[in-house]
Coordinates of C-alpha atoms and ligand atoms in Angstrom, one line a residue:
M1 CA 20.8 2.6 9.9
I2 CA 20.7 0.2 7.1
E3 CA 20.4 1.4 4.1
R4 CA 20.5 -0.4 1.2
Y5 CA 16.7 -2.2 2.5
L6 CA 13.4 -3.1 -0.3
G7 CA 11.2 -0.4 0.6
N8 CA 13.2 1.5 2.9
K9 CA 11.2 4.4 4.1
S10 CA 14.4 6.9 5.0
S11 CA 13.9 8.9 1.8
I12 CA 9.8 9.4 2.4
I13 CA 9.7 9.4 5.8
N14 CA 8.8 13.5 6.4
H15 CA 5.5 12.5 4.0
I16 CA 4.7 10.2 5.7
M17 CA 5.5 11.8 9.3
K18 CA 3.2 14.6 8.1
E19 CA 0.6 12.2 7.8
V20 CA 0.7 11.3 11.0
D21 CA 0.9 14.8 12.5
K22 CA -1.7 15.8 11.3
L23 CA -3.7 12.3 12.9
C24 CA -2.0 12.0 16.5
N25 CA -0.4 13.7 19.1
K26 CA 2.1 13.2 21.2
G27 CA 2.2 10.7 23.7
D28 CA -0.3 8.5 21.2
Y29 CA 0.8 5.1 20.6
V30 CA 1.4 4.7 16.5
C31 CA 2.5 0.9 15.0
D32 CA 4.7 0.4 12.7
I33 CA 3.5 -2.8 12.3
F34 CA 6.2 -4.0 9.7
S35 CA 9.0 -1.8 10.9
G36 CA 12.3 -3.8 8.0
T37 CA 15.2 -1.2 9.0
L38 CA 13.3 1.4 11.6
S39 CA 13.0 4.0 10.0
V40 CA 10.1 5.3 10.5
S41 CA 9.8 3.7 14.6
I42 CA 12.6 5.5 14.6
N43 CA 11.1 8.7 13.3
L44 CA 7.8 8.6 15.8
K45 CA 10.4 8.0 19.0
K46 CA 12.1 11.4 17.9
S47 CA 8.5 12.8 17.2
G48 CA 7.2 11.7 21.1
Y49 CA 5.2 8.8 19.7
R50 CA 4.8 6.1 21.6
V51 CA 5.8 3.2 19.3
I52 CA 4.7 -0.2 18.8
S53 CA 7.5 -2.2 16.4
N54 CA 7.5 -5.5 15.0
D55 CA 9.1 -7.1 12.5
I56 CA 9.7 -10.4 11.5
N57 CA 13.4 -10.1 10.8
R58 CA 15.8 -10.8 13.7
F59 CA 18.1 -7.6 12.6
S60 CA 15.3 -5.7 13.4
Y61 CA 15.1 -6.8 16.7
C62 CA 18.1 -6.0 17.3
F63 CA 17.1 -2.4 15.8
G64 CA 14.6 -2.2 18.1
R65 CA 16.0 -2.8 20.5
S66 CA 19.6 -0.4 20.6
H67 CA 17.2 2.1 19.1
L68 CA 14.2 2.2 19.6
I69 CA 13.4 0.7 23.8
A70 CA 16.9 2.0 24.4
N71 CA 17.0 6.2 25.7
N72 CA 20.6 6.1 26.6
I73 CA 24.4 5.5 25.4
P74 CA 25.5 1.9 27.1
K75 CA 27.3 1.8 30.2
I76 CA 30.6 -0.1 29.7
D77 CA 32.8 -2.1 32.4
F78 CA 36.2 -2.0 30.7
E79 CA 38.0 -3.9 33.8
S80 CA 35.3 -6.9 33.2
L81 CA 35.7 -6.8 29.7
G82 CA 39.5 -7.0 29.9
I83 CA 39.7 -4.3 27.9
D84 CA 42.9 -1.7 28.2
Y85 CA 41.0 0.9 28.6
N86 CA 44.2 3.7 28.6
L87 CA 45.8 2.3 25.4
Y88 CA 42.5 3.2 23.2
A89 CA 41.0 6.6 24.5
E90 CA 43.4 9.0 23.6
N91 CA 42.5 8.4 20.0
A92 CA 39.0 7.7 20.4
I93 CA 38.7 11.5 22.7
A94 CA 40.3 12.9 19.3
K95 CA 38.3 11.0 17.0
V96 CA 35.4 12.5 19.0
K97 CA 36.1 15.9 19.0
L98 CA 37.4 15.9 14.8
I99 CA 33.1 15.3 14.9
E100 CA 31.4 17.8 13.4
K101 CA 28.5 18.9 15.3
G102 CA 25.4 18.4 13.7
V103 CA 22.0 15.6 12.4
G104 CA 22.4 13.3 14.4
Y105 CA 25.9 14.8 16.6
N106 CA 23.9 17.4 18.6
F107 CA 23.8 14.9 22.1
L108 CA 27.7 15.2 22.2
N109 CA 26.7 18.4 23.3
D110 CA 26.2 17.5 26.3
K111 CA 29.5 16.5 28.5
K112 CA 27.7 13.9 29.9
E113 CA 26.9 12.5 26.7
E114 CA 30.5 13.0 25.0
N115 CA 32.3 11.1 27.7
S116 CA 30.0 7.9 27.6
Y117 CA 30.4 8.1 23.4
V118 CA 33.9 8.3 23.9
D119 CA 33.7 5.0 26.3
L120 CA 31.5 3.5 23.2
I121 CA 34.4 4.6 21.3
V122 CA 36.9 2.8 22.7
L123 CA 34.9 -0.6 22.7
L124 CA 34.3 -0.2 18.9
T125 CA 38.3 0.6 18.2
Y126 CA 39.0 -2.4 20.1
L127 CA 37.0 -4.9 18.1
D128 CA 38.6 -3.5 16.0
S129 CA 42.0 -4.1 17.0
I130 CA 41.7 -7.4 18.3
S131 CA 43.6 -10.7 16.6
E132 CA 42.6 -15.0 17.3
K133 CA 45.0 -14.5 20.7
D134 CA 42.1 -12.1 21.9
I135 CA 39.2 -14.7 21.8
D136 CA 39.3 -17.3 24.1
P137 CA 40.4 -21.0 21.9
E138 CA 36.7 -22.0 22.6
H139 CA 35.4 -19.5 20.8
R140 CA 38.0 -19.4 17.5
K141 CA 35.8 -19.3 14.4
S142 CA 36.2 -18.7 11.3
F143 CA 32.7 -19.7 9.8
F144 CA 32.4 -16.5 7.8
F145 CA 35.4 -15.9 6.0
D146 CA 35.0 -20.0 5.8
Y147 CA 31.4 -20.0 3.6
Y148 CA 30.7 -16.4 2.9
T149 CA 34.4 -15.5 1.0
E150 CA 35.5 -17.0 -2.2
E151 CA 38.8 -18.1 0.1
G152 CA 37.2 -20.2 1.9
K153 CA 37.4 -23.9 2.5
Y154 CA 33.3 -24.2 2.2
S155 CA 32.1 -21.4 0.1
K156 CA 32.0 -23.4 -2.7
F157 CA 28.5 -23.1 -4.0
V158 CA 26.5 -24.9 -7.2
S159 CA 23.7 -23.8 -8.3
Q160 CA 20.0 -24.8 -9.4
R161 CA 21.0 -24.3 -13.0
G162 CA 24.6 -25.4 -12.7
S163 CA 26.8 -22.8 -12.4
E164 CA 29.1 -22.9 -9.7
G165 CA 32.2 -20.8 -8.0
N166 CA 32.8 -19.6 -4.8
R167 CA 30.6 -17.4 -2.7
K168 CA 31.8 -13.4 -2.3
F169 CA 29.4 -11.7 0.1
F170 CA 32.1 -10.1 1.4
T171 CA 36.1 -9.7 0.6
P172 CA 38.5 -12.4 2.2
S173 CA 39.7 -9.9 4.9
N174 CA 36.5 -8.2 5.5
G175 CA 35.2 -11.9 6.2
S176 CA 38.2 -12.6 8.7
K177 CA 36.6 -9.8 10.9
I178 CA 33.1 -10.7 11.1
D179 CA 34.3 -13.9 12.6
L180 CA 37.2 -11.9 15.1
Y181 CA 33.8 -9.5 16.4
L182 CA 31.4 -11.9 16.5
N183 CA 33.2 -14.8 18.4
K184 CA 34.9 -11.9 20.8
I185 CA 31.1 -11.2 21.4
R186 CA 29.8 -14.4 21.4
E187 CA 32.3 -15.5 24.0
W188 CA 31.2 -12.0 26.1
H189 CA 27.7 -13.1 26.3
K190 CA 28.0 -16.8 26.9
N191 CA 30.0 -15.3 29.8
N192 CA 27.4 -12.7 30.4
L193 CA 29.8 -9.9 30.7
L194 CA 27.7 -8.1 28.7
L195 CA 23.9 -6.1 29.5
D196 CA 21.1 -6.1 27.1
D197 CA 21.5 -2.5 26.1
L198 CA 25.3 -3.2 24.7
Y199 CA 25.0 -6.3 23.3
Y200 CA 22.1 -5.4 21.0
L201 CA 24.1 -2.1 20.5
L202 CA 26.5 -4.3 19.4
L203 CA 25.3 -6.7 17.4
S204 CA 23.3 -3.0 15.1
T205 CA 26.2 -2.1 14.8
I206 CA 27.8 -4.5 13.3
S207 CA 25.2 -5.6 10.9
E208 CA 25.4 -1.8 10.0
S209 CA 29.1 -1.5 9.8
V210 CA 29.1 -5.6 7.1
E211 CA 25.7 -3.7 5.2
K212 CA 28.5 -1.1 4.4
V213 CA 31.2 -2.9 3.0
S214 CA 29.0 -5.8 1.0
N215 CA 28.9 -7.3 -2.4
T216 CA 25.4 -7.5 -2.8
Q217 CA 23.6 -5.2 -4.8
G218 CA 20.7 -4.4 -2.4
T219 CA 20.2 -7.8 -0.6
F220 CA 21.3 -10.9 0.1
H221 CA 20.1 -13.4 -1.8
D222 CA 22.7 -13.3 -4.3
F223 CA 26.6 -11.5 -5.0
P224 CA 28.3 -10.1 -8.3
R225 CA 29.5 -13.7 -8.6
T226 CA 32.5 -12.4 -11.3
K227 CA 32.9 -9.1 -9.1
Y228 CA 33.1 -7.3 -6.6
D229 CA 30.9 -4.1 -5.9
S230 CA 33.2 -1.3 -5.6
R231 CA 31.7 -0.6 -1.5
A232 CA 33.3 -4.1 -1.3
F233 CA 36.8 -3.4 -0.8
K234 CA 36.2 -0.7 1.4
K235 CA 37.8 -1.7 4.9
L236 CA 35.6 -3.3 7.1
E237 CA 35.1 -0.8 10.5
L238 CA 32.6 -0.3 13.0
R239 CA 30.4 2.9 12.6
A240 CA 29.4 4.0 16.0
P241 CA 25.6 4.9 16.0
K242 CA 24.5 9.2 15.1
F243 CA 22.2 9.3 19.2
D244 CA 20.6 12.2 18.3
N245 CA 17.0 10.0 17.6
I246 CA 17.9 7.1 20.5
L247 CA 18.6 9.3 23.2
S248 CA 14.9 9.8 24.5
D249 CA 12.9 10.4 27.6
I250 CA 9.8 9.0 26.5
D251 CA 9.9 5.2 27.6
G252 CA 6.3 2.7 27.1
H253 CA 7.3 1.7 23.5
I254 CA 6.4 -1.9 22.7
L255 CA 8.5 -4.7 20.0
G256 CA 7.9 -7.9 19.0
K257 CA 10.4 -9.7 18.9
E258 CA 10.3 -11.7 15.1
R259 CA 6.9 -12.3 15.8
D260 CA 4.5 -12.4 12.5
S261 CA 2.5 -9.9 12.3
M262 CA -0.6 -11.2 11.6
E263 CA -0.5 -12.7 14.8
F264 CA 0.9 -10.2 16.9
I265 CA -1.5 -7.8 16.0
K266 CA -4.3 -9.6 17.6
E267 CA -2.2 -8.7 21.0
V268 CA -0.8 -4.9 20.5
P269 CA -2.9 -2.2 22.1
S270 CA -5.5 -0.1 21.7
H271 CA -3.6 3.0 19.1
K272 CA -4.4 6.0 17.4
L273 CA -2.5 5.0 14.5
L274 CA -1.0 1.5 12.3
Y275 CA 1.1 2.6 10.1
I276 CA 0.8 -0.6 7.4
D277 CA 4.6 -1.4 5.0
P278 CA 4.0 -4.2 3.6
P279 CA 6.0 -6.3 1.1
Y280 CA 5.2 -5.0 -2.8
N281 CA 5.9 -8.3 -4.1
F282 CA 7.6 -11.7 -3.8
R283 CA 10.8 -11.1 -2.6
Q284 CA 10.6 -12.9 1.3
Y285 CA 12.3 -10.8 3.4
T286 CA 14.3 -13.5 5.8
S287 CA 15.3 -14.7 2.5
Y288 CA 16.8 -11.3 1.6
Y289 CA 18.2 -10.2 4.1
F290 CA 19.4 -13.8 5.8
M291 CA 23.2 -12.4 6.5
L292 CA 21.8 -9.6 8.8
N293 CA 20.1 -12.3 10.6
L294 CA 22.8 -14.5 11.2
I295 CA 24.5 -11.5 13.3
C296 CA 22.3 -10.8 14.8
D297 CA 21.6 -14.2 15.2
Y298 CA 24.7 -16.4 15.8
C299 CA 25.9 -15.4 19.3
E300 CA 22.8 -17.4 20.6
I301 CA 23.2 -20.4 18.0
P302 CA 23.8 -23.3 20.2
D303 CA 25.9 -25.3 17.9
L304 CA 27.7 -23.8 15.2
N305 CA 28.9 -26.8 13.5
K306 CA 25.9 -28.4 13.5
Y307 CA 23.9 -24.6 11.8
F308 CA 26.6 -23.5 9.3
N309 CA 26.3 -27.8 8.2
E310 CA 22.6 -26.9 6.7
V311 CA 23.6 -23.9 5.2
K312 CA 21.9 -23.9 1.3
Y313 CA 21.7 -22.1 -2.1
V314 CA 24.0 -20.6 -3.5
R315 CA 23.2 -17.9 -0.6
G316 CA 24.2 -20.4 2.0
Q317 CA 21.7 -19.4 4.6
N318 CA 20.4 -22.5 7.1
M319 CA 16.6 -22.3 6.6
D320 CA 15.6 -23.6 10.4
K321 CA 14.6 -19.8 10.3
N322 CA 13.1 -19.0 7.5
F323 CA 9.4 -16.9 6.8
I324 CA 7.2 -17.4 3.4
S325 CA 5.1 -14.3 4.6
S326 CA 1.7 -14.3 3.1
F327 CA 2.1 -10.6 2.6
C328 CA 4.2 -11.6 0.0
K329 CA 1.6 -13.6 -1.9
N330 CA -0.4 -12.1 -4.7
S331 CA -3.1 -14.6 -4.3
E332 CA -3.2 -13.6 -0.8
F333 CA -2.2 -9.6 -0.3
I334 CA -5.1 -8.6 0.1
S335 CA -6.6 -10.5 2.0
S336 CA -4.1 -10.7 4.9
L337 CA -4.5 -7.2 4.9
Q338 CA -7.5 -7.0 5.5
K339 CA -7.0 -10.1 8.2
L340 CA -4.7 -7.8 10.0
I341 CA -6.3 -4.8 9.7
E342 CA -9.7 -6.3 11.5
N343 CA -7.2 -7.5 14.1
A344 CA -6.3 -4.0 14.9
D345 CA -7.4 -1.8 17.4
T346 CA -6.9 0.7 15.2
E347 CA -8.5 4.5 14.7
W348 CA -6.2 4.9 11.4
I349 CA -4.9 3.6 8.9
V350 CA -1.7 4.7 7.5
M351 CA -0.7 2.3 4.7
S352 CA 2.6 2.8 1.6
Y353 CA 2.2 1.1 -1.6
F354 CA 4.2 2.0 -4.6
N355 CA 3.0 1.9 -8.0
G356 CA 6.3 0.1 -9.8
R357 CA 7.0 -3.7 -9.9
N358 CA 4.3 -4.6 -7.2
H359 CA 2.4 -7.8 -6.2
K360 CA 0.8 -7.8 -9.9
S361 CA 2.9 -6.1 -12.0
A362 CA 6.1 -8.0 -11.3
T363 CA 4.5 -11.2 -12.7
A364 CA 1.2 -11.0 -14.5
G365 CA 2.1 -7.6 -16.3
D366 CA -1.1 -6.2 -15.3
K367 CA 0.3 -2.8 -13.9
G368 CA -2.5 -0.9 -12.3
T369 CA -4.8 -3.6 -11.6
I370 CA -3.3 -4.1 -7.8
L371 CA -3.5 -0.8 -6.9
N372 CA -8.1 -0.7 -7.9
E373 CA -7.7 -3.6 -6.2
L374 CA -6.4 -1.7 -3.0
E375 CA -9.0 1.5 -3.7
Q376 CA -11.9 -1.2 -3.9
F377 CA -10.8 -3.0 -0.4
F378 CA -10.3 1.0 1.7
Q379 CA -13.9 1.6 0.8
T380 CA -15.3 -2.2 2.0
D381 CA -17.4 -1.5 5.5
L382 CA -14.5 -1.7 7.7
F383 CA -13.8 1.6 6.1
E384 CA -15.3 5.2 7.4
S385 CA -16.9 5.8 4.1
N386 CA -15.6 8.6 2.6
S387 CA -12.9 8.4 4.5
L388 CA -10.1 7.5 2.2
K389 CA -7.7 9.6 0.7
I390 CA -4.7 9.0 -1.4
K391 CA -1.9 10.2 -1.9
P392 CA 1.1 9.9 -4.3
I393 CA 5.3 10.8 -3.3
K394 CA 7.9 10.8 -6.1
R395 CA 10.6 9.1 -5.6
K396 CA 13.4 7.4 -6.3
N397 CA 13.1 3.6 -6.8
Y398 CA 17.2 2.3 -6.1
Q399 CA 15.8 -1.3 -5.8
S400 CA 17.6 -4.7 -7.3
Y401 CA 15.9 -4.8 -11.0
G402 CA 16.2 -2.6 -13.7
G403 CA 19.6 -2.8 -13.5
H404 CA 21.0 0.6 -11.4
K405 CA 18.8 2.6 -13.3
A406 CA 16.5 4.4 -10.8
L407 CA 13.4 4.6 -11.5
E408 CA 11.3 7.5 -10.5
V409 CA 8.1 5.7 -8.9
N410 CA 5.1 7.0 -7.2
E411 CA 4.7 5.9 -3.7
L412 CA 1.2 5.9 -2.9
L413 CA 0.0 6.9 1.3
Y414 CA -3.2 5.4 1.4
I415 CA -5.1 6.7 4.7
V416 CA -8.2 5.8 5.9
K417 CA -10.4 5.6 9.2
K418 CA -11.2 2.4 11.0
R419 CA -15.1 1.9 11.3
M420 CA -15.5 1.6 14.7
K421 CA -16.3 -2.1 15.8
D422 CA -19.9 -1.1 16.9
E423 CA -20.4 0.8 14.0
M424 CA -19.5 -2.6 11.8
V425 CA -22.7 -3.5 9.6
Ligands
SAM501 C1 8.3 -3.1 3.3 S1 9.3 -3.7 4.5 C2 9.1 -2.2 5.6 C3 10.2 -1.6 5.5 C4 10.5 -0.1 6.9 N1 8.8 0.3 6.8 C5 11.6 0.2 6.4 O1 11.6 1.6 6.5 O2 12.6 -0.4 6.7 C6 7.9 -4.5 4.2 C7 8.7 -5.4 5.9 O3 7.3 -6.9 5.9 C8 8.4 -7.5 6.8 N2 7.1 -8.7 6.9 C9 6.7 -9.6 5.9 N3 5.9 -9.9 6.1 C10 5.6 -10.2 7.5 C11 5.1 -10.3 8.4 N4 3.9 -12.1 8.0 N5 5.1 -10.2 9.6 C12 6.4 -9.4 10.0 N6 7.3 -9.1 9.7 C13 6.5 -9.1 8.1 C14 9.8 -7.9 6.0 O4 10.5 -8.3 6.9 C15 10.0 -6.5 5.5 O5 10.6 -6.2 6.7

């Protein structure tokens, strides 16, 4: 999964699941309305709930397709992809034999799954080994190298304050590798050689692998201007996902495709619990994570030259699909929350928020005020009286402000019952 993500809930997932388990039965619909990295959605799936998941980001949709909706390791037709299986099989088998069974890898105890996983490793090893000559000339492009590495011919930036330089989101060799992966997949995709399950799995695998070697400190809004983060020097290689949490017999999950949750919620069927993990401040996710969205969009962008010609700002984002969320605005946060919950056909709400730098304390210096406003909001007529519980969970905050120091903050869980429509006053 994507690890460096503002508000990623991996580190406190057990606390969240404990509260969900108290209120829901297996098979119930649970809605993760701001799903981000899918860390909560996947854990809900693993626990036997039917999951409804949505986020505005394209990369979240790709992970949703490959990790939530898909229940199997996809089948691969090597012949139609033009891959000589035998060339890579021996190494792939040896690699898989070395994997220690344990968290995430217990599926390898099943011979059939092990064989499918070996096939996937063959495919990823092939992609890691290709050079330009393996790509149809029509698809030989170098956009990631050109726009996002310091040696690229279009990577120059001038900031609003006048500072100049060349973008360095990746080392030049890793930038070229991203081009090779994506151009080959674009070629396969254009020739209709990839079934959806495999297509989305490849895109989420590339996103996840790229994130591990990106020269960023948590977001793609910027990069260290004069140096590289030590992680960026690692050689980019595709990392296959652990499938324990993906393989499942339960169908019926629902996934929104880059929808505004304010609209999507109106179409969501009746569910037992709505988990809300909203942005905590002004940072707009489609800007801060544009690179992951670009990787997931690349094969479907009709005119790549036009798209890259229009990139803007120091970071080099094409603003076509940029989305401004009302949940990131101090003045609209509570009213947006109210509309979202009014339109939700849910019994319970569990909402995460935190007492670190949030909507109000990030700008006004009045830390705490928003927490009072939230507490008041959750006691309005929209909710059953006296049903609100607020549970603090301690965690370290590794987010991108405050230098590198891990601050101890409380993540707060608001647990509250929505008043039935006919009980509303
Ligand atoms: C705190 S993060 C969620 C993190 C997620 N629970 C995880 O563990 O990765 C908030 C998410 O809300 C999404 N978001 C913000 N406003 C949105 C909107 N109006 N519609 C859909 N998604 C939105 C962002 O893209 C971001 O992924």
